[in-house]
Short mmCIF file of C-alpha atoms in Angstrom, two decimals:
data_model
loop_
_atom_site.label_atom_id
_atom_site.label_comp_id
_atom_site.label_asym_id
_atom_site.label_seq_id
_atom_site.Cartn_x
_atom_site.Cartn_y
_atom_site.Cartn_z
CA MET G 1 21.44 -21.50 -17.45
CA LYS G 2 19.85 -23.21 -20.64
CA THR G 3 18.82 -21.13 -23.53
CA GLN G 4 15.24 -21.98 -22.71
CA GLU G 5 15.03 -21.26 -19.59
CA TYR G 6 16.07 -17.76 -19.71
CA SER G 7 13.82 -17.62 -22.34
CA LEU G 8 11.06 -18.62 -19.28
CA LEU G 9 12.66 -16.25 -17.29
CA THR G 10 11.51 -13.34 -19.73
CA GLU G 11 8.31 -14.00 -20.90
CA TYR G 12 8.00 -14.89 -16.79
CA ASN G 13 8.97 -11.12 -16.50
CA ASP G 14 8.02 -8.90 -19.52
CA THR G 15 6.01 -7.09 -17.30
CA SER G 16 6.23 -3.33 -19.14
CA GLU G 17 3.69 -1.20 -19.07
CA VAL G 18 3.14 2.61 -19.94
CA PHE G 19 0.92 4.70 -17.19
CA GLU G 20 -0.50 8.23 -17.06
CA PHE G 21 1.39 10.55 -13.60
CA PHE G 22 -0.29 12.12 -11.07
CA ARG G 23 0.84 13.11 -8.05
CA LEU G 24 -1.37 11.18 -4.77
CA ASP G 25 -2.41 14.59 -3.77
CA GLU G 26 -3.90 15.29 -7.27
CA LEU G 27 -6.29 12.53 -6.91
CA LEU G 28 -7.82 14.04 -4.50
CA LYS G 29 -8.31 17.31 -7.34
CA ASN G 30 -9.17 15.31 -10.25
CA SER G 31 -12.06 12.97 -8.19
CA SER G 32 -13.76 15.81 -6.28
CA GLU G 33 -13.81 17.46 -9.46
CA ARG G 34 -16.01 14.08 -10.81
CA PHE G 35 -17.31 13.30 -8.58
CA GLY G 36 -18.46 16.41 -5.54
CA ASN G 37 -21.17 15.95 -4.26
CA LYS G 38 -20.85 11.92 -3.66
CA THR G 39 -19.12 10.72 -0.31
CA ALA G 40 -15.85 10.32 -0.54
CA ILE G 41 -15.08 8.51 3.18
CA ILE G 42 -17.44 7.35 5.88
CA ASP G 43 -15.79 6.28 9.40
CA LYS G 44 -17.17 5.03 12.23
CA ASP G 45 -18.88 9.23 13.62
CA GLN G 46 -19.24 10.67 9.78
CA GLU G 47 -19.39 10.83 7.09
CA ILE G 48 -17.79 13.38 4.25
CA THR G 49 -17.91 14.19 -0.04
CA TYR G 50 -15.23 14.80 -2.14
CA LYS G 51 -16.30 18.50 -2.37
CA THR G 52 -15.82 18.75 1.78
CA PHE G 53 -12.94 16.95 1.81
CA TYR G 54 -10.30 18.72 -0.52
CA GLU G 55 -12.47 21.39 0.72
CA GLU G 56 -10.75 20.95 3.79
CA VAL G 57 -7.69 18.98 2.46
CA SER G 58 -7.05 22.58 0.98
CA GLN G 59 -7.58 24.77 4.25
CA LEU G 60 -5.25 22.59 5.92
CA ALA G 61 -2.56 22.69 3.45
CA ALA G 62 -2.75 26.52 3.96
CA GLU G 63 -1.84 25.79 7.20
CA ILE G 64 1.59 23.44 6.64
CA THR G 65 3.55 26.75 5.71
CA CYS G 66 6.30 24.47 4.97
CA GLU G 67 7.41 22.50 1.88
CA ASN G 68 9.58 19.06 0.62
CA GLN G 69 9.70 18.25 4.76
CA PRO G 70 8.81 14.75 6.43
CA VAL G 71 5.28 15.41 8.08
CA GLY G 72 4.71 13.90 11.39
CA ILE G 73 1.11 12.63 11.83
CA ILE G 74 -0.05 11.28 14.47
CA ALA G 75 -2.83 8.33 12.27
CA ARG G 76 -5.49 7.46 13.94
CA ARG G 77 -7.93 5.90 11.65
CA SER G 78 -9.96 8.43 10.80
CA ILE G 79 -11.49 10.80 8.62
CA GLN G 80 -9.38 13.55 9.96
CA SER G 81 -6.42 11.55 9.20
CA VAL G 82 -6.73 11.33 5.94
CA ILE G 83 -7.99 15.02 5.30
CA GLN G 84 -4.52 15.43 7.04
CA ILE G 85 -2.17 12.44 4.89
CA PHE G 86 -3.95 15.17 1.51
CA ALA G 87 -2.77 18.11 3.15
CA VAL G 88 0.02 17.28 3.77
CA LEU G 89 2.05 16.01 0.04
CA GLN G 90 -0.64 18.87 -0.87
CA ALA G 91 1.07 21.13 0.51
CA GLY G 92 4.13 20.07 -0.26
CA ASN G 93 5.48 17.20 1.43
CA TYR G 94 5.11 13.48 2.69
CA TYR G 95 3.50 12.16 6.10
CA ILE G 96 4.65 9.56 8.80
CA PRO G 97 2.19 7.91 9.81
CA ILE G 98 2.33 7.16 13.46
CA ASP G 99 0.18 4.61 15.14
CA PRO G 100 -1.95 6.73 18.43
CA ASN G 101 -0.81 3.27 20.12
CA TYR G 102 2.74 3.55 20.11
CA PRO G 103 4.33 3.83 23.44
CA GLN G 104 6.17 7.22 23.46
CA GLU G 105 9.08 5.45 23.21
CA LYS G 106 9.54 4.96 20.21
CA ILE G 107 6.65 7.66 18.60
CA ASP G 108 10.01 9.48 19.42
CA TYR G 109 12.63 7.31 18.42
CA ILE G 110 10.38 7.43 14.31
CA VAL G 111 10.35 11.70 15.53
CA ALA G 112 13.91 11.77 15.27
CA LYS G 113 15.00 9.36 12.87
CA THR G 114 12.59 10.94 11.11
CA ASN G 115 13.69 14.22 11.39
CA ALA G 116 10.05 15.54 11.09
CA ARG G 117 9.56 19.09 10.82
CA LEU G 118 6.14 19.14 12.52
CA LEU G 119 3.60 15.93 14.06
CA LEU G 120 0.06 16.17 13.56
CA ASP G 121 -2.49 15.18 16.21
CA GLY G 122 -5.85 15.61 15.76
CA ASN G 123 -6.26 19.64 16.17
CA ARG G 124 -2.75 20.21 17.24
CA ILE G 125 -0.18 21.15 14.95
CA THR G 126 3.57 20.84 16.38
CA TRP G 127 6.71 22.84 14.54
CA LEU G 128 9.27 20.53 15.30
CA HIS G 129 11.51 22.46 13.59
CA GLN G 130 12.16 25.95 13.16
CA GLU G 131 14.45 25.65 9.55
CA ASP G 132 14.20 23.56 7.27
CA VAL G 133 15.66 20.13 7.93
CA GLU G 134 17.94 18.24 4.64
CA VAL G 135 15.91 16.09 2.45
CA PRO G 136 17.07 12.56 3.33
CA PHE G 137 17.66 11.42 -0.48
CA ASP G 138 17.89 13.89 -3.40
CA GLN G 139 14.57 15.47 -4.66
CA LYS G 140 14.61 14.65 -8.90
CA VAL G 141 13.00 17.73 -11.21
CA LYS G 142 9.97 15.89 -11.91
CA PRO G 143 7.51 15.26 -9.27
CA GLY G 144 6.87 11.47 -9.79
CA ASP G 145 10.22 11.58 -7.59
CA ARG G 146 9.02 13.71 -4.54
CA VAL G 147 9.05 11.46 -2.26
CA ALA G 148 5.29 10.35 -0.87
CA TYR G 149 6.01 9.15 2.25
CA VAL G 150 7.79 6.70 5.09
CA ILE G 151 6.63 3.86 6.01
CA PHE G 152 8.28 1.90 9.49
CA THR G 153 8.75 -1.59 9.67
CA SER G 154 10.14 -4.17 12.35
CA GLY G 155 13.67 -4.51 11.95
CA SER G 156 15.50 -7.64 12.92
CA THR G 157 17.23 -6.08 14.98
CA GLY G 158 14.18 -4.66 16.55
CA LEU G 159 14.63 -0.76 15.92
CA PRO G 160 11.59 0.33 13.41
CA LYS G 161 12.91 0.85 9.85
CA GLY G 162 10.94 3.92 8.15
CA VAL G 163 10.98 2.91 4.04
CA VAL G 164 11.05 6.03 2.11
CA GLU G 165 8.47 5.90 -0.86
CA THR G 166 7.98 8.35 -3.67
CA HIS G 167 4.92 10.11 -5.89
CA TYR G 168 6.38 7.37 -8.58
CA GLN G 169 6.21 3.90 -7.27
CA VAL G 170 3.53 4.32 -5.22
CA MET G 171 1.51 5.45 -8.29
CA ASN G 172 2.72 1.66 -10.90
CA THR G 173 0.78 0.21 -7.86
CA LEU G 174 -2.55 1.44 -8.05
CA TRP G 175 -2.45 1.71 -11.90
CA ASP G 176 -1.41 -1.49 -11.96
CA LEU G 177 -4.29 -3.27 -9.96
CA LYS G 178 -6.76 -0.29 -11.20
CA LYS G 179 -6.46 -1.74 -14.53
CA ARG G 180 -6.48 -5.00 -13.17
CA LEU G 181 -9.25 -4.84 -10.65
CA SER G 182 -11.75 -2.71 -12.97
CA LEU G 183 -11.39 -0.52 -10.09
CA ASP G 184 -14.28 2.21 -10.75
CA GLU G 185 -16.40 4.65 -8.64
CA ASN G 186 -18.81 2.46 -8.03
CA ASP G 187 -16.76 0.19 -5.69
CA ASN G 188 -16.79 0.24 -1.71
CA PHE G 189 -13.13 -0.09 -0.28
CA LEU G 190 -13.28 -1.38 3.40
CA CYS G 191 -10.39 -0.08 4.87
CA LEU G 192 -8.96 -2.61 8.04
CA ALA G 193 -6.26 -1.32 8.12
CA SER G 194 -3.59 0.92 10.48
CA PHE G 195 -2.39 4.27 8.82
CA ASN G 196 0.94 3.00 8.97
CA PHE G 197 0.55 -0.49 7.11
CA ASP G 198 1.40 0.40 3.69
CA LEU G 199 -1.87 -1.71 3.29
CA SER G 200 -3.84 1.47 3.91
CA VAL G 201 -1.85 2.83 1.38
CA PHE G 202 -4.02 1.10 -1.16
CA ASP G 203 -6.77 1.83 0.90
CA ILE G 204 -6.82 5.27 1.16
CA PHE G 205 -4.97 6.26 -2.26
CA GLY G 206 -6.85 3.37 -4.24
CA SER G 207 -10.21 4.67 -3.53
CA VAL G 208 -9.66 8.25 -3.85
CA PHE G 209 -7.76 7.84 -7.36
CA VAL G 210 -10.77 5.75 -8.83
CA GLY G 211 -13.78 7.99 -6.84
CA GLY G 212 -14.43 5.18 -5.22
CA THR G 213 -16.23 5.23 -1.09
CA LEU G 214 -13.62 4.42 1.36
CA TYR G 215 -15.01 2.88 4.84
CA ILE G 216 -12.85 3.23 7.29
CA ALA G 217 -13.18 0.53 10.47
CA GLU G 218 -11.89 1.67 13.97
CA ASP G 219 -11.31 -2.12 14.79
CA GLN G 220 -9.97 -4.85 12.08
CA ARG G 221 -10.86 -6.71 15.52
CA ASP G 222 -15.07 -5.63 15.40
CA PHE G 223 -16.33 -8.57 13.65
CA ALA G 224 -19.61 -7.49 14.94
CA THR G 225 -18.62 -3.99 13.33
CA ILE G 226 -16.84 -5.26 10.10
CA LYS G 227 -20.47 -7.42 9.56
CA ASN G 228 -22.69 -3.91 9.79
CA VAL G 229 -20.37 -2.79 7.48
CA ILE G 230 -20.40 -4.86 4.65
CA GLU G 231 -23.38 -5.55 4.86
CA LYS G 232 -24.85 -1.95 5.39
CA HIS G 233 -22.77 -0.20 2.42
CA ASN G 234 -22.18 -2.69 0.28
CA ILE G 235 -18.66 -3.26 0.10
CA THR G 236 -16.88 -4.68 -2.98
CA ILE G 237 -13.32 -4.04 -2.07
CA TRP G 238 -12.14 -6.28 0.99
CA ASN G 239 -7.84 -6.07 1.44
CA SER G 240 -6.50 -7.58 4.85
CA VAL G 241 -3.34 -10.09 6.31
CA PRO G 242 -4.48 -13.70 5.66
CA SER G 243 -5.23 -14.10 9.17
CA VAL G 244 -7.72 -11.28 9.65
CA LEU G 245 -9.71 -12.85 6.54
CA ASP G 246 -10.00 -16.36 8.42
CA TYR G 247 -11.16 -14.67 11.57
CA PHE G 248 -13.54 -12.91 10.57
CA LEU G 249 -14.84 -15.74 8.83
CA LYS G 250 -15.06 -18.42 11.81
CA GLU G 251 -16.68 -15.71 13.45
CA ILE G 252 -18.90 -14.09 11.26
CA GLU G 253 -21.50 -14.66 8.84
CA LEU G 254 -22.55 -12.72 6.33
CA SER G 255 -26.12 -12.74 4.17
CA GLU G 256 -26.36 -13.96 1.10
CA ALA G 257 -26.47 -10.77 -0.28
CA ALA G 258 -23.21 -9.76 0.84
CA MET G 259 -21.90 -11.88 -0.40
CA ASN G 260 -23.12 -12.11 -3.99
CA LYS G 261 -21.48 -8.42 -3.01
CA LEU G 262 -17.16 -8.40 -3.03
CA ARG G 263 -15.80 -8.31 -6.12
CA VAL G 264 -12.49 -8.26 -5.29
CA CYS G 265 -10.99 -9.72 -2.37
CA MET G 266 -7.36 -9.47 -1.78
CA MET G 267 -4.44 -10.58 1.01
CA SER G 268 -1.63 -9.83 1.48
CA GLY G 269 1.36 -10.49 4.45
CA ASP G 270 1.94 -13.92 5.64
CA TYR G 271 1.64 -17.42 4.00
CA VAL G 272 -2.22 -17.43 2.36
CA SER G 273 -3.40 -20.98 2.35
CA THR G 274 -5.40 -23.55 0.61
CA GLU G 275 -7.24 -24.17 2.09
CA LEU G 276 -9.54 -21.09 3.31
CA SER G 277 -8.22 -20.11 0.05
CA LYS G 278 -10.99 -22.74 -0.86
CA THR G 279 -12.89 -20.65 2.08
CA VAL G 280 -13.03 -17.07 0.82
CA LEU G 281 -13.81 -18.94 -2.87
CA ASN G 282 -16.68 -20.66 -1.58
CA THR G 283 -17.68 -18.35 0.72
CA PHE G 284 -17.17 -15.24 -2.14
CA PRO G 285 -18.67 -16.99 -5.25
CA ASN G 286 -18.51 -13.84 -7.47
CA SER G 287 -15.16 -11.77 -6.18
CA GLN G 288 -11.99 -11.67 -7.90
CA THR G 289 -9.76 -14.09 -4.84
CA TYR G 290 -6.25 -12.90 -4.37
CA SER G 291 -2.93 -14.00 -3.18
CA LEU G 292 0.05 -10.82 -2.63
CA GLY G 293 2.90 -10.58 -2.05
CA GLY G 294 6.62 -8.71 -2.71
CA ALA G 295 7.14 -5.59 0.23
CA THR G 296 6.55 -2.64 2.45
CA GLU G 297 10.38 -1.82 0.28
CA CYS G 298 8.47 -2.84 -2.81
CA SER G 299 5.35 -0.03 -3.02
CA ILE G 300 2.77 -2.02 -1.16
CA TRP G 301 3.10 -4.57 -3.70
CA SER G 302 5.14 -6.76 -6.22
CA ILE G 303 3.14 -10.17 -6.96
CA LEU G 304 0.02 -11.57 -7.22
CA TYR G 305 -1.65 -14.95 -7.95
CA LEU G 306 -5.26 -15.38 -8.80
CA ILE G 307 -6.90 -17.76 -7.11
CA THR G 308 -9.72 -19.76 -8.34
CA LYS G 309 -10.37 -22.94 -8.36
CA GLU G 310 -9.34 -24.32 -11.43
CA ASN G 311 -5.57 -23.12 -10.30
CA LEU G 312 -5.01 -25.37 -7.10
CA PHE G 313 -2.48 -27.98 -5.62
CA ASP G 314 -2.68 -30.24 -3.75
CA TYR G 315 0.00 -28.08 -1.55
CA PRO G 316 -0.13 -26.42 1.57
CA TYR G 317 -0.06 -22.85 0.29
CA ILE G 318 -0.84 -20.56 -2.49
CA PRO G 319 1.72 -20.30 -4.87
CA TYR G 320 4.18 -16.61 -5.16
CA GLY G 321 2.73 -15.84 -8.16
CA TYR G 322 4.27 -13.57 -11.20
CA PRO G 323 5.06 -9.78 -11.21
CA MET G 324 3.31 -6.21 -10.97
CA ALA G 325 3.06 -3.73 -13.81
CA ASN G 326 6.53 -2.40 -14.55
CA GLN G 327 8.69 -5.19 -12.01
CA ARG G 328 10.31 -8.07 -12.45
CA ILE G 329 11.28 -10.92 -9.77
CA TYR G 330 14.40 -13.17 -9.49
CA ILE G 331 16.09 -15.97 -7.80
CA LEU G 332 19.56 -15.69 -7.33
CA ASN G 333 21.88 -18.06 -5.92
CA GLU G 334 24.71 -16.28 -2.96
CA ASP G 335 26.93 -14.98 -5.22
CA MET G 336 23.25 -13.18 -7.04
CA THR G 337 23.79 -15.02 -10.04
CA LEU G 338 20.66 -16.34 -11.24
CA ALA G 339 19.92 -19.58 -10.05
CA ALA G 340 18.76 -22.88 -11.76
CA PRO G 341 14.68 -23.32 -11.68
CA GLY G 342 13.34 -25.66 -9.25
CA LYS G 343 16.21 -24.00 -6.93
CA VAL G 344 16.39 -22.55 -3.93
CA GLY G 345 17.82 -19.26 -4.20
CA GLN G 346 16.76 -15.20 -2.43
CA ILE G 347 14.19 -13.43 -4.04
CA ALA G 348 15.32 -10.35 -5.73
CA ILE G 349 12.51 -7.49 -7.05
CA VAL G 350 13.93 -5.18 -8.72
CA GLY G 351 11.98 -2.84 -10.83
CA ALA G 352 9.77 0.62 -10.36
CA GLY G 353 8.21 0.07 -7.22
CA VAL G 354 11.69 -0.51 -5.08
CA ALA G 355 11.86 1.95 -2.45
CA LEU G 356 14.48 5.03 -2.22
CA GLY G 357 16.27 3.59 0.94
CA TYR G 358 15.71 3.60 4.49
CA ILE G 359 15.71 7.05 6.04
CA GLY G 360 18.38 8.54 7.91
CA ASP G 361 21.12 5.09 7.34
CA GLU G 362 22.38 4.02 4.51
CA ILE G 363 24.12 1.03 5.82
CA LYS G 364 20.81 -0.63 5.09
CA THR G 365 19.97 1.16 2.46
CA ASN G 366 21.89 -2.19 0.17
CA VAL G 367 20.84 -1.06 -3.34
CA THR G 368 23.23 -2.84 -5.84
CA LYS G 369 24.12 -2.35 -8.96
CA HIS G 370 24.65 -5.46 -10.99
CA CYS G 371 24.17 -6.74 -14.10
CA LEU G 372 22.61 -9.89 -15.87
CA GLY G 373 23.05 -9.86 -19.90
CA GLY G 374 21.95 -6.34 -18.88
CA ILE G 375 18.59 -6.66 -18.26
CA VAL G 376 19.01 -6.20 -14.61
CA LYS G 377 19.73 -1.88 -13.54
CA SER G 378 19.52 -2.07 -9.90
CA MET G 379 17.78 -4.87 -7.51
CA LYS G 380 16.75 -5.16 -3.41
CA TRP G 381 18.16 -7.34 -1.41
CA LEU G 382 14.40 -8.21 0.78
#
């Protein structure tokens, strides 16, 4: 690689930022102190203030009499499930969200693979092991190195893989977006993703981080209800896969007030087409519109691209973009050397977001030590 090309790569990956660290459960404590009487979450049945939210989390956390253990949650789209998530974390454990629509065989597989100590299902707490289970990864002294959650992704073999993320890794992503998007207590977040999908991690913890209000959609395919929520509650933050937004805009016509109110539109999890981008820009004229990418293995997102009318090119899809805070992107040859600009290669994501690994699977936990002029210390193939 030429010196000029190497210099451009270094500039591209100059993403160093310093953020104040909080454990994810501390975000709720902080917001309950600042915004106690403000509505924190609304679902189809009820709403809850930050004060009551924190009180109910603390009450449940006191019943979870173990620490540093995996806790399964049958995660329905409800306030109760969010309370359970924060209670597990406050008690010093890590949560494993399980879709209630999974067949029992898949639920059993996830519970066994994680060696879950207990399972929360509605109002039931089921203890699965009487003794503490062995922690699959070293829990360092630093609070940020503690595991926060294990989310299962679909594996190439058909068996789901459990990705292990820490508090620090998630906070790195949240801080980047808080700063980049100017998120604050006036924002209203619409949660469309299932809680076992990592887009929900941003919705849940991002809204609590800034003291915003989270609106949980019961069904992301119920476009009529979603339209009513957007218009009634002045939604400012949209976060979904591109196909959901595409279908929604084709089926539903929003009021002009609602279209003008949305100020952030985030699309990720699949290719974002130029055609959809044009539609989004025309529909939401006041919105910052982003395409985001990465992997569940890298704390939700690692790279993003701000879409504007000025940078829409004559290509079918939006460019991948630029690395987020404290993360780096490299294109590598098969021998793991840097690929020259314009050459095809493998994407390697490096930095603060890279997960600890896959739970219960050392073979797939493939973190490779590699040195490229002293720049790259570790990387994960995706």
